[in-house]
mmCIF file of C-alpha atoms in Angstrom:
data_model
loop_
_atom_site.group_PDB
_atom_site.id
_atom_site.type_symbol
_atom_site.label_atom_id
_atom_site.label_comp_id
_atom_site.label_asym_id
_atom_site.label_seq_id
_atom_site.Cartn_x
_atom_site.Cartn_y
_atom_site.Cartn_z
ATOM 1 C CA UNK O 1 7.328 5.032 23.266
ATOM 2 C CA UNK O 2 6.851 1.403 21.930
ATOM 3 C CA UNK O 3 4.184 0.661 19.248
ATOM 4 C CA UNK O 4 0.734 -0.573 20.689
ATOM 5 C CA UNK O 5 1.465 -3.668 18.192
ATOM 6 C CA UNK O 6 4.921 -4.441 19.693
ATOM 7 C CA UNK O 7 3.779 -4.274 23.447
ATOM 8 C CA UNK O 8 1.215 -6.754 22.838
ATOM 9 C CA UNK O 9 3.735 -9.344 20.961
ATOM 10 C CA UNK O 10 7.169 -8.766 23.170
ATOM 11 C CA UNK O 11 5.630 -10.307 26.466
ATOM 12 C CA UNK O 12 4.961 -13.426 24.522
ATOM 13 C CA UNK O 13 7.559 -13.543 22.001
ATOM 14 C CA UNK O 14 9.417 -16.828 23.729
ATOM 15 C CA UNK O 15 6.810 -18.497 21.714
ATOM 16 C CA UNK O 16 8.811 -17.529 18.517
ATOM 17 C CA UNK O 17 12.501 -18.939 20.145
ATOM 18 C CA UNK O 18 14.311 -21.270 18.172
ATOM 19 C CA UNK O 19 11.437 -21.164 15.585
ATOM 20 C CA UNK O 20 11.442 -20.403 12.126
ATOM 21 C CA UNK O 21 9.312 -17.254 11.478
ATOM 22 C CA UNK O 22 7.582 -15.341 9.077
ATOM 23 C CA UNK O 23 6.143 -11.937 9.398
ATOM 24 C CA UNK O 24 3.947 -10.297 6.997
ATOM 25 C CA UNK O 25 0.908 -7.749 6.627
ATOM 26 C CA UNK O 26 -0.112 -4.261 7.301
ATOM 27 C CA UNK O 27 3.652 -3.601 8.535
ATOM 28 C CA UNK O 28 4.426 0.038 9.393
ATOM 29 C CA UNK O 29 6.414 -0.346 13.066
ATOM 30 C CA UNK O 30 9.967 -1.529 12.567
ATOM 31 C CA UNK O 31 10.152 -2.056 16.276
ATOM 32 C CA UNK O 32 9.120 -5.646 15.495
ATOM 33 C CA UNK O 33 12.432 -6.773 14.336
ATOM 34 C CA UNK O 34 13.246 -7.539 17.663
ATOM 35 C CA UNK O 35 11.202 -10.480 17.687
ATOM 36 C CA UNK O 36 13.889 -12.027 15.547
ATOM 37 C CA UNK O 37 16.278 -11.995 18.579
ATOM 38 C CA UNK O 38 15.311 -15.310 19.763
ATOM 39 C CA UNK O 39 14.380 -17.598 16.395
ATOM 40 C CA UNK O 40 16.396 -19.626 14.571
ATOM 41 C CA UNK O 41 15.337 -17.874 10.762
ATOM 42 C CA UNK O 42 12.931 -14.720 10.323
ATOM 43 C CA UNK O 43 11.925 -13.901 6.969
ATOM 44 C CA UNK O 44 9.571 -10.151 6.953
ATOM 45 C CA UNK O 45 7.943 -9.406 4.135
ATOM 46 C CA UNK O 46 6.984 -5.467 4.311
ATOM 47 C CA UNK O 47 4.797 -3.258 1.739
ATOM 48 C CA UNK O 48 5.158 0.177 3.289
ATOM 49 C CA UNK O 49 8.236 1.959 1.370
ATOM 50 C CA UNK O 50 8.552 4.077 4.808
ATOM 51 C CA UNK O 51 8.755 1.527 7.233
ATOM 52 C CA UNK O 52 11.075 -0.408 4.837
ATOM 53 C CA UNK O 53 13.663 2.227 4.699
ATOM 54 C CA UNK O 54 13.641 2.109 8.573
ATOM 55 C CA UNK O 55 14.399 -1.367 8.540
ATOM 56 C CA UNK O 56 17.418 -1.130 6.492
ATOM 57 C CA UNK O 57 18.641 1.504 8.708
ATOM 58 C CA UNK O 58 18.563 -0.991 11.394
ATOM 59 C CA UNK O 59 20.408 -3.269 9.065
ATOM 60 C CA UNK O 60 23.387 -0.873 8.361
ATOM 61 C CA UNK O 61 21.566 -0.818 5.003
ATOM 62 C CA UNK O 62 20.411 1.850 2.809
ATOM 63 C CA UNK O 63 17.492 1.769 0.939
ATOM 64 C CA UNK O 64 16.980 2.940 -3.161
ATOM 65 C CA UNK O 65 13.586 4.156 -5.025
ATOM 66 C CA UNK O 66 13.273 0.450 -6.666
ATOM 67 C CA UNK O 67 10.120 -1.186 -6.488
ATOM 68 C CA UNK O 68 11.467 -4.327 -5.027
ATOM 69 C CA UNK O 69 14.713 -4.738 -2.292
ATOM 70 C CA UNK O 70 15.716 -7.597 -0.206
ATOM 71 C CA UNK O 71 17.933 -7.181 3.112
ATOM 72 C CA UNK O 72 19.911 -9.684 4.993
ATOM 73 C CA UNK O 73 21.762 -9.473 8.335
ATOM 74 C CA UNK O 74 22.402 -13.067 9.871
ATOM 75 C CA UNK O 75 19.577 -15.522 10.425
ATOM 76 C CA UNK O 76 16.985 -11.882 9.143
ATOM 77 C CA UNK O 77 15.760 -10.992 6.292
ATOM 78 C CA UNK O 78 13.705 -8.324 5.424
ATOM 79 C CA UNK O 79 11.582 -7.807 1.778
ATOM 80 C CA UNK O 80 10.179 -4.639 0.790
ATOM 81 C CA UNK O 81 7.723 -6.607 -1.610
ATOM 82 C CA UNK O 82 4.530 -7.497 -3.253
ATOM 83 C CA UNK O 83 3.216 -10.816 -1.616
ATOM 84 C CA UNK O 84 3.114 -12.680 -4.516
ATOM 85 C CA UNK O 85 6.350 -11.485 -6.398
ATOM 86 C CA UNK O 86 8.026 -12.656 -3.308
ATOM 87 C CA UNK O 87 6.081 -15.738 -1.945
ATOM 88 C CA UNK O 88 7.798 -18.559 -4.606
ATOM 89 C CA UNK O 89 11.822 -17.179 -2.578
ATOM 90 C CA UNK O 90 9.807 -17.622 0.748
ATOM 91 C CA UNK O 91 11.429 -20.698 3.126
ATOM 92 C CA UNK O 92 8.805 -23.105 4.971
ATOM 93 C CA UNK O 93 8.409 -21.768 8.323
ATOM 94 C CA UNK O 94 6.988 -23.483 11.547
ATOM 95 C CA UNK O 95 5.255 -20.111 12.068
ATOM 96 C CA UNK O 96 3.274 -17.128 10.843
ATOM 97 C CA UNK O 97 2.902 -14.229 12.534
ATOM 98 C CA UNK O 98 0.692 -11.877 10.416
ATOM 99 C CA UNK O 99 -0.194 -7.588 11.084
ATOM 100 C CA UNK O 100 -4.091 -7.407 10.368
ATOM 101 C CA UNK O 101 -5.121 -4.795 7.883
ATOM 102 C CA UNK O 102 -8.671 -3.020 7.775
ATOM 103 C CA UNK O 103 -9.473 -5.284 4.945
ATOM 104 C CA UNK O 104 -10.681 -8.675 6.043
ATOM 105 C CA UNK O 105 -10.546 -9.946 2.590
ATOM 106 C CA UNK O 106 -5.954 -8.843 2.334
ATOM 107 C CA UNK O 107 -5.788 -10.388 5.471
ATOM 108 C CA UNK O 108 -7.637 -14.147 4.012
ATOM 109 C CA UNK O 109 -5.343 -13.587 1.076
ATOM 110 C CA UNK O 110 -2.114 -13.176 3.361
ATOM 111 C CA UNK O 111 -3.260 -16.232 5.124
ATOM 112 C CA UNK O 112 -4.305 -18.416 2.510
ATOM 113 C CA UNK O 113 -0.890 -17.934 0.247
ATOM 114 C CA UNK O 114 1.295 -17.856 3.523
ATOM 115 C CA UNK O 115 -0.382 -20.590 4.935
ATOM 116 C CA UNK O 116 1.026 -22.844 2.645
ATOM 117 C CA UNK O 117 4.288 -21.838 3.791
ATOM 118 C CA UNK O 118 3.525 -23.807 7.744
ATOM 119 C CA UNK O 119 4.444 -27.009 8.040
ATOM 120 C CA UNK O 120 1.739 -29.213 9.636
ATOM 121 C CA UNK O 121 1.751 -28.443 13.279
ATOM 122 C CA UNK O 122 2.829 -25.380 12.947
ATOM 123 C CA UNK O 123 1.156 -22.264 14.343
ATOM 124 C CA UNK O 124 -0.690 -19.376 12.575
ATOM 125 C CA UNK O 125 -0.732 -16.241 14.829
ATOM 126 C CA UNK O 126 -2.447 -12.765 13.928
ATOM 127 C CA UNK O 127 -2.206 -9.505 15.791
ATOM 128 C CA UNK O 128 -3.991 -5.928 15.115
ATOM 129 C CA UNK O 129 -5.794 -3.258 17.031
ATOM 130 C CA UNK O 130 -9.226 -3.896 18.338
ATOM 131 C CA UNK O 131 -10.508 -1.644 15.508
ATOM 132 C CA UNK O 132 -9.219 -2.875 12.818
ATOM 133 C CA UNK O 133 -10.308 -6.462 12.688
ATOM 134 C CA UNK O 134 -8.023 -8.035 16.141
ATOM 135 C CA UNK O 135 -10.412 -8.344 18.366
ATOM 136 C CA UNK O 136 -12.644 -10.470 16.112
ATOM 137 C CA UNK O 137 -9.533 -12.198 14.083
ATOM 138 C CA UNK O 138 -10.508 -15.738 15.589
ATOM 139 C CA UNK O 139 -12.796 -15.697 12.439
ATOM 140 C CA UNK O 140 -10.107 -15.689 9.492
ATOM 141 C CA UNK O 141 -8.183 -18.465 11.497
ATOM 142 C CA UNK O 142 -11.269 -21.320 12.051
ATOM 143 C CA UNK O 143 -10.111 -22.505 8.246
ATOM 144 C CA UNK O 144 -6.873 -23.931 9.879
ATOM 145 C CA UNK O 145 -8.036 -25.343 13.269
ATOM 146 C CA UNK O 146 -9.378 -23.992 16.356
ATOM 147 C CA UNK O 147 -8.102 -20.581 16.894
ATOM 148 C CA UNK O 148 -7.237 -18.960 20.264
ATOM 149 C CA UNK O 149 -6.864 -15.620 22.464
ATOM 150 C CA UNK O 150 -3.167 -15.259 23.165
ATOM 151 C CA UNK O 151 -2.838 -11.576 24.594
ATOM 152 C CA UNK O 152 -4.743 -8.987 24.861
ATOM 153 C CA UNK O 153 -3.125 -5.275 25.454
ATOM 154 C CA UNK O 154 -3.084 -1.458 24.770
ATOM 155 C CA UNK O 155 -6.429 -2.249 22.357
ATOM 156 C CA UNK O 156 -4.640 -4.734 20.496
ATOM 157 C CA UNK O 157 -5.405 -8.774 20.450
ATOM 158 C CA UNK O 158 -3.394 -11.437 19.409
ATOM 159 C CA UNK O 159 -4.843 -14.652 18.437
ATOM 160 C CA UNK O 160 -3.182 -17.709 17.684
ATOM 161 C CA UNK O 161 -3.626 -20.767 16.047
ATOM 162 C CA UNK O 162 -2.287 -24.649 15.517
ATOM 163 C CA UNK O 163 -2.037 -25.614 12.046
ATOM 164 C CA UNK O 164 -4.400 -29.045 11.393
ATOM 165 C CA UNK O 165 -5.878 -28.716 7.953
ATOM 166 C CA UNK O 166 -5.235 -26.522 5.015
ATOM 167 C CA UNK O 167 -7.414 -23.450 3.854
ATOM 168 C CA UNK O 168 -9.093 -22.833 0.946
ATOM 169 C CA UNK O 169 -6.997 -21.895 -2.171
ATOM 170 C CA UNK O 170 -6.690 -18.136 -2.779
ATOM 171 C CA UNK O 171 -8.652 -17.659 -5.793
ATOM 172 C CA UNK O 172 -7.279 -14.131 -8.064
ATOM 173 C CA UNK O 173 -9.595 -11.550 -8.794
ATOM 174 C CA UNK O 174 -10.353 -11.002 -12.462
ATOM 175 C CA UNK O 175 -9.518 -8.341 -14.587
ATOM 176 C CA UNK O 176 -11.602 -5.785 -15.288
ATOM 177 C CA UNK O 177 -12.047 -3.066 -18.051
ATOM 178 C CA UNK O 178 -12.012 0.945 -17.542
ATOM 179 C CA UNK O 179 -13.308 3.136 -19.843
ATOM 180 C CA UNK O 180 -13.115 6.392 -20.313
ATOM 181 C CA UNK O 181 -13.019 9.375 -22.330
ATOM 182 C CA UNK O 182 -12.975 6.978 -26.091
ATOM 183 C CA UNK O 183 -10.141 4.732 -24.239
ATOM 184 C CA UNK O 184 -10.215 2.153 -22.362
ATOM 185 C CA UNK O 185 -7.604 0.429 -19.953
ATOM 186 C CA UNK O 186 -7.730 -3.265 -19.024
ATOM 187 C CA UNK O 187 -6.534 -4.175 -14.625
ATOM 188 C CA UNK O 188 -5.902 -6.723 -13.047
ATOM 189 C CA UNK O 189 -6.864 -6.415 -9.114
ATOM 190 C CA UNK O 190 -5.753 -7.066 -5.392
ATOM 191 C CA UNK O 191 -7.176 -6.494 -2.500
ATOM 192 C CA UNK O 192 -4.571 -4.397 -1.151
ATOM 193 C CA UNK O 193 -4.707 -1.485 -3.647
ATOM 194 C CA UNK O 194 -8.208 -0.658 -5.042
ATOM 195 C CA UNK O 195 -11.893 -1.050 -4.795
ATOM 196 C CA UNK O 196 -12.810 -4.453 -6.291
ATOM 197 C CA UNK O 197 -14.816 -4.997 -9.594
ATOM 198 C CA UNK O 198 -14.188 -1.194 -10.282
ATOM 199 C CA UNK O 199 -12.257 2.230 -10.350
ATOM 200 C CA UNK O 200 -13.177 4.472 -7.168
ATOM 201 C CA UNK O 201 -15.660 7.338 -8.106
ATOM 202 C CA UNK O 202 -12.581 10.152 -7.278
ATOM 203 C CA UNK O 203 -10.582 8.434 -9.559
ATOM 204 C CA UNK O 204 -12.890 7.679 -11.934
ATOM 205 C CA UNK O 205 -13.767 11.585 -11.440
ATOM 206 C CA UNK O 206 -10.295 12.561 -11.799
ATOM 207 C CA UNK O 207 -9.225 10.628 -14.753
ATOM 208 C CA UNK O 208 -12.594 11.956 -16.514
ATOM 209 C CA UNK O 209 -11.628 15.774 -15.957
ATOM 210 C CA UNK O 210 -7.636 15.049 -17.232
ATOM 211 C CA UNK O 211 -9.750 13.378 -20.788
ATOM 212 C CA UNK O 212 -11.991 16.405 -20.796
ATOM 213 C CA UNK O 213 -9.348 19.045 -19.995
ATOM 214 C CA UNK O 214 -6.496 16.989 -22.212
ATOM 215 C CA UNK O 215 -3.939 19.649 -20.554
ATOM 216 C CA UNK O 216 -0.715 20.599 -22.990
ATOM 217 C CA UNK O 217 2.514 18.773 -20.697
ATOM 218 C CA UNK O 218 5.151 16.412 -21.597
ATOM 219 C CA UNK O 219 6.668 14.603 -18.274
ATOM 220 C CA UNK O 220 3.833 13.759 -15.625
ATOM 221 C CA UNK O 221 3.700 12.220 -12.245
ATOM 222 C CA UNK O 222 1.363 9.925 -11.474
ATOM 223 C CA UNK O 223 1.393 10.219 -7.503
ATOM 224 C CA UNK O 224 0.008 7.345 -5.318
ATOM 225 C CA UNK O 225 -0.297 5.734 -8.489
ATOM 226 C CA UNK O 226 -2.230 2.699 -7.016
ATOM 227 C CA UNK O 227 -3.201 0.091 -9.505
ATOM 228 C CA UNK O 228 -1.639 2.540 -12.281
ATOM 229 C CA UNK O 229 -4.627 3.904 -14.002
ATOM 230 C CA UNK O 230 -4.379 7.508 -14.031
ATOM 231 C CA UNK O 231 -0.503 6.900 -15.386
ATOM 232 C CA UNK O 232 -2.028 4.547 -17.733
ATOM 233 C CA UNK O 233 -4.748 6.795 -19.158
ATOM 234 C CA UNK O 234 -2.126 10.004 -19.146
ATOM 235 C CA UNK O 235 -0.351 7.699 -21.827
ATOM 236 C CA UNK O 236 -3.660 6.840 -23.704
ATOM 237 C CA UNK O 237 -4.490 10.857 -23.612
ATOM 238 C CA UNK O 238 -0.773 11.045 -25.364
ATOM 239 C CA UNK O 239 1.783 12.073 -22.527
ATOM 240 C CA UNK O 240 4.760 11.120 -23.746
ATOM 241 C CA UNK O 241 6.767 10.866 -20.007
ATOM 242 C CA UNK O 242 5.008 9.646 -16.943
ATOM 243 C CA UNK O 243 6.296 8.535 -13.914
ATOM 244 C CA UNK O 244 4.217 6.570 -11.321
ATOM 245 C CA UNK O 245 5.294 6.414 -7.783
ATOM 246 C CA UNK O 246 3.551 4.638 -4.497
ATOM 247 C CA UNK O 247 4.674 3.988 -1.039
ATOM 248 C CA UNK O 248 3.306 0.519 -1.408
ATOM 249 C CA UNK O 249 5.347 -2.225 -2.894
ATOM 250 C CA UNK O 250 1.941 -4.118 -4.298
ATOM 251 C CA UNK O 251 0.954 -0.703 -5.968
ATOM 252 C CA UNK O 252 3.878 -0.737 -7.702
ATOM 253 C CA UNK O 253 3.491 -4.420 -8.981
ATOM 254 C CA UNK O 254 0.511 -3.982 -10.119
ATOM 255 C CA UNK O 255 1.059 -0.712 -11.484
ATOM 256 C CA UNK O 256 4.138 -2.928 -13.754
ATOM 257 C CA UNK O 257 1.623 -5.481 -14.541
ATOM 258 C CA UNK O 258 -1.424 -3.304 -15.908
ATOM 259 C CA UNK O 259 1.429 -1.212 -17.806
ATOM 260 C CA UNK O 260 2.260 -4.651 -19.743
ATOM 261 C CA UNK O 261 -1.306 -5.927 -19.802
ATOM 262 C CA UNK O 262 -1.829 -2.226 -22.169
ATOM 263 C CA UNK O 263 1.309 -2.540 -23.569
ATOM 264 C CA UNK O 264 2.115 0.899 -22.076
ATOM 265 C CA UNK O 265 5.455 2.354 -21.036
ATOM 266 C CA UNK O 266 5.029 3.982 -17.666
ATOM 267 C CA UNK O 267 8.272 4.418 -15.453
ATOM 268 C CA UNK O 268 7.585 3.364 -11.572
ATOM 269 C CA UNK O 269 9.408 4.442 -8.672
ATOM 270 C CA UNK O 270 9.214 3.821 -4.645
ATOM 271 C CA UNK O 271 8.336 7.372 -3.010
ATOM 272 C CA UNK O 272 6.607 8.627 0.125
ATOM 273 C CA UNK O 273 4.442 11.806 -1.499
ATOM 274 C CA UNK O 274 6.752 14.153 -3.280
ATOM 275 C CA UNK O 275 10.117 13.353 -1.473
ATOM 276 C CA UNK O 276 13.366 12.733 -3.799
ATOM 277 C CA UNK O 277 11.081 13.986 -6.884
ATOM 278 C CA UNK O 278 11.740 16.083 -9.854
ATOM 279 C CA UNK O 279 9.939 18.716 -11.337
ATOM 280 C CA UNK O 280 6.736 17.704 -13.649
ATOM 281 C CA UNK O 281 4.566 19.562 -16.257
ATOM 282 C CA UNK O 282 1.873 17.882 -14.698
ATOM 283 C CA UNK O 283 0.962 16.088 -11.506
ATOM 284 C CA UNK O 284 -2.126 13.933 -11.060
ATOM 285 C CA UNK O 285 -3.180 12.951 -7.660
ATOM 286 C CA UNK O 286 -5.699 11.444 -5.524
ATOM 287 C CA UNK O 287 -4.463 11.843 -1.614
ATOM 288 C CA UNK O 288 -4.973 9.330 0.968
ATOM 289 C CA UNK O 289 -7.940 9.275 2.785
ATOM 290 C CA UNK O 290 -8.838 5.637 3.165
ATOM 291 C CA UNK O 291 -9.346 5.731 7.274
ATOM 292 C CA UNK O 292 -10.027 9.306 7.174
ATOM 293 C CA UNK O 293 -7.647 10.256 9.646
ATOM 294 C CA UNK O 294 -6.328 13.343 10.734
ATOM 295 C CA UNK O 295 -2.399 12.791 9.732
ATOM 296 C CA UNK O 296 -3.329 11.034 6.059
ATOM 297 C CA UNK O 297 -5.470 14.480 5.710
ATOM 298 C CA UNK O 298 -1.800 16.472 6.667
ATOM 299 C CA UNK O 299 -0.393 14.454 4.656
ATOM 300 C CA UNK O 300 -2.304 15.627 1.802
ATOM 301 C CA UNK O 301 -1.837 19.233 2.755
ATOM 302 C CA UNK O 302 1.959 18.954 2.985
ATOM 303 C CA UNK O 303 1.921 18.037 -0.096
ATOM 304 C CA UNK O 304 -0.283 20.713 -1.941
ATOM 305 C CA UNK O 305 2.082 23.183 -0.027
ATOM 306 C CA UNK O 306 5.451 21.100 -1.704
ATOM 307 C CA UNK O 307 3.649 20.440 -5.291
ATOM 308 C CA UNK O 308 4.792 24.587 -6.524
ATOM 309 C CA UNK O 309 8.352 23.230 -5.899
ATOM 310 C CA UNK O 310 7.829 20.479 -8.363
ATOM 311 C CA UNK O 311 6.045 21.718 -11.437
ATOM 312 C CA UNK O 312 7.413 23.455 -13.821
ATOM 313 C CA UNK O 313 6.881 27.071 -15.135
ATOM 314 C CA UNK O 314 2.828 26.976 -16.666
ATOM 315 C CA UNK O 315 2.345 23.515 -14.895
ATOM 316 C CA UNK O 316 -0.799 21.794 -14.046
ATOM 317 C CA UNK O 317 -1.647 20.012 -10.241
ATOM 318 C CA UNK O 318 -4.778 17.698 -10.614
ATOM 319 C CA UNK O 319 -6.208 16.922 -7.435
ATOM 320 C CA UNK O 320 -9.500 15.235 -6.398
ATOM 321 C CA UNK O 321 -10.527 14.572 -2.901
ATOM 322 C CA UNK O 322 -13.492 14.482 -0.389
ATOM 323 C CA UNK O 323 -15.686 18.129 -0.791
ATOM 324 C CA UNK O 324 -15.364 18.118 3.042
ATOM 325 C CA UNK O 325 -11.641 18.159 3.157
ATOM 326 C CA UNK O 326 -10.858 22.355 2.579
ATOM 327 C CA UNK O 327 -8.570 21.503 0.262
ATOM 328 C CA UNK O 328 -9.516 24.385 -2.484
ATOM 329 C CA UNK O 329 -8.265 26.944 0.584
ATOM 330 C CA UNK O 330 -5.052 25.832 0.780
ATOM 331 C CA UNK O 331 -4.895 25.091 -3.156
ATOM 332 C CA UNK O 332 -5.343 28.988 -3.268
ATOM 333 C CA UNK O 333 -2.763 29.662 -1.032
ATOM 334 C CA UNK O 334 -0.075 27.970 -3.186
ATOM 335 C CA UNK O 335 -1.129 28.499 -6.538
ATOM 336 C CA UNK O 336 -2.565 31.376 -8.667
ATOM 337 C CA UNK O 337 -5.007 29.737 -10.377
ATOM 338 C CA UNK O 338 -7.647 27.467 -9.073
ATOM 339 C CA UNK O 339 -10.807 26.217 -10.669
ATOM 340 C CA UNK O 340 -13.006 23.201 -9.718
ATOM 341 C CA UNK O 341 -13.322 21.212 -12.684
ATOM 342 C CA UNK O 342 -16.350 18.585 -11.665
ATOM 343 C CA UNK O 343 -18.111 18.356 -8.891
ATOM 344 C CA UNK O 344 -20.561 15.541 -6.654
ATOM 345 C CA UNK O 345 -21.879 15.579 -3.436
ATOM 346 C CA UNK O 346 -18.857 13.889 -2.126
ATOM 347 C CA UNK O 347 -15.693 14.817 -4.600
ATOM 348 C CA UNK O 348 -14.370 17.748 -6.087
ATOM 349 C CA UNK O 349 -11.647 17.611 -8.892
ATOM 350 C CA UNK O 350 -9.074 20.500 -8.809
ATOM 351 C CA UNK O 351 -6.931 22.061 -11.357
ATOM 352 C CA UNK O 352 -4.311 24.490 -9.998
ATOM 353 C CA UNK O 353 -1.692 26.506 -12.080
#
């Protein structure tokens, strides 16, 4: 079955033939490589590690771990990339077709920085489900002219829009300071990987309970590693190995960035959850729950069932998530020792042996 996404774009995708395209955003269906067919140059720039490895495979190309990979296969190219590593190698387009994300402030930062990428004339088009911000996208275009509906299908809008004046410039958030525990870590930010002006209270809770508990390991995995702080303070708490791995490409650049900001050594890897990984004396984690969906919360639960598999003997899982979320059950299932280590109304940090 096609992707919601794709059946609303394919019906109108003449309006991409013989044009030079750009597609960016909240990309997870590799279906829409077909909307290449038709223009004369498509450049995708993709953050999901998953849905990058798919795209290769349509390539006849194999993907690696890196944090950063480029494709090319004729008049396509695909780049599993952070926005801004890649935006000074992207070519001016005539258009920009960009997947909305449930943040309405990533999506004004996708258009702002891509925008600049249009020539004059040129159109700006965005696309997402009803839900998460399509339906009402005609808002984030007004800054480049006068936007309008283009399709509407499966719960999903498109919205399109001439380009007659430039936005505003996309201004960088600033760094911040964490502190914890007698250290502190300095981060930059972005919209598309953590809470702005602060740490998230699980991960704040989390990285609190690791300081307290200071466990004995040598080699740790940071998992989901985000902007990098929980690697980062593993290294101020004296780990001498730690590996952080994301399945976004912009977690993983900013993850290199704070590293050097602290003048840290932290390795970083591509990885969906715990495939292709080693074994770990420790393994720090805060699951996905952002939407609160049912697969992100199996997700999480496949991986407590894998994480035995990739300790080693005596080693140490560190989990925090929602107190709703029955994850202490199935902790207890797969480990012989579990004890709750801090606890709110709304988290609950693990530690299971």
């Amino acid at each position: 079955m096609q992707s919601a996404l794709y059946d609303l774009i394919e019906p109108v995708s003449s309006i991409f033939a013989g044009k030079r395209l750009i597609i960016c955003g909240t990309l997870v269906d590799e279906q829409l490589l077909k909307l290449a067919a038709q223009t004369k140059r498509t450049q995708v720039i993709v953050d999901n590690y998953l849905c990058a490895s798919r795209m290769a495979a349509l390539m006849g190309q194999q993907i690696t771990d890196a944090p950063e990979q480029s494709f090319n296969y004729k008049h396509l190219s695909v780049y599993y990339s952070s926005l801004e590593k890649i935006l000074p190698n992207i070519e001016p387009s005539d258009v920009l077709l960009t997947i909305l994300d449930k943040s309405k402030s990533q999506n004004q930062k996708i258009l702002r920085l891509l925008s600049k990428k249009i020539s004059r004339g040129g159109f700006i088009f965005t696309a997402g489900a009803n839900d998460s911000g399509g339906k009402s996208a005609s808002s984030l275009l007004k800054e480049f002219g006068d936007p309008q509906k283009s399709a509407v299908r499966r719960k999903c809008t498109l919205f399109g829009v001439s380009l007659e004046q430039n936005a505003a410039t996309y201004q960088k958030l600033q760094e911040i300071t964490f502190k914890c525990g007698g250290f502190e870590v300095k981060l930059m930010q972005d919209e598309a990987v953590f809470s702005k002006g602060r740490v998230d209270e699980g991960t704040s809770m989390l990285i609190n309970a690791l300081s307290r508990k200071r466990p004995p390991a040598k080699t740790a995995l940071d998992l989901g590693c985000g902007c990098g702080v929980v690697g980062l303070s593993l290294k101020r708490l004296g780990l001498k190995d730690v590996l952080s791995t994301d399945i976004s490409a912009s977690a993983l650049a900013l993850t290199r960035k704070n590293a050097t900001l602290n003048s840290l050594e932290v390795e970083v890897r591509s990885a969906d959850m715990l495939q292709g990984l080693g074994k770990f004396d420790l393994i720090a984690v805060n699951p996905p729950f952002h939407q609160g969906t049912a697969v992100e919360r199996e997700m999480a639960l496949n991986m407590i069932r894998e994480a035995p598999k990739h300790l080693n003997e005596g080693g140490n899982l560190f989990l925090v998530g929602n107190s709703f979320l029955g994850y202490e059950e199935k902790l207890k299932e797969q480990f012989s020792s579990v004890v709750c280590l801090e606890k709110t109304s709304r988290f609950c940090v693990y530690q299971a042996r």
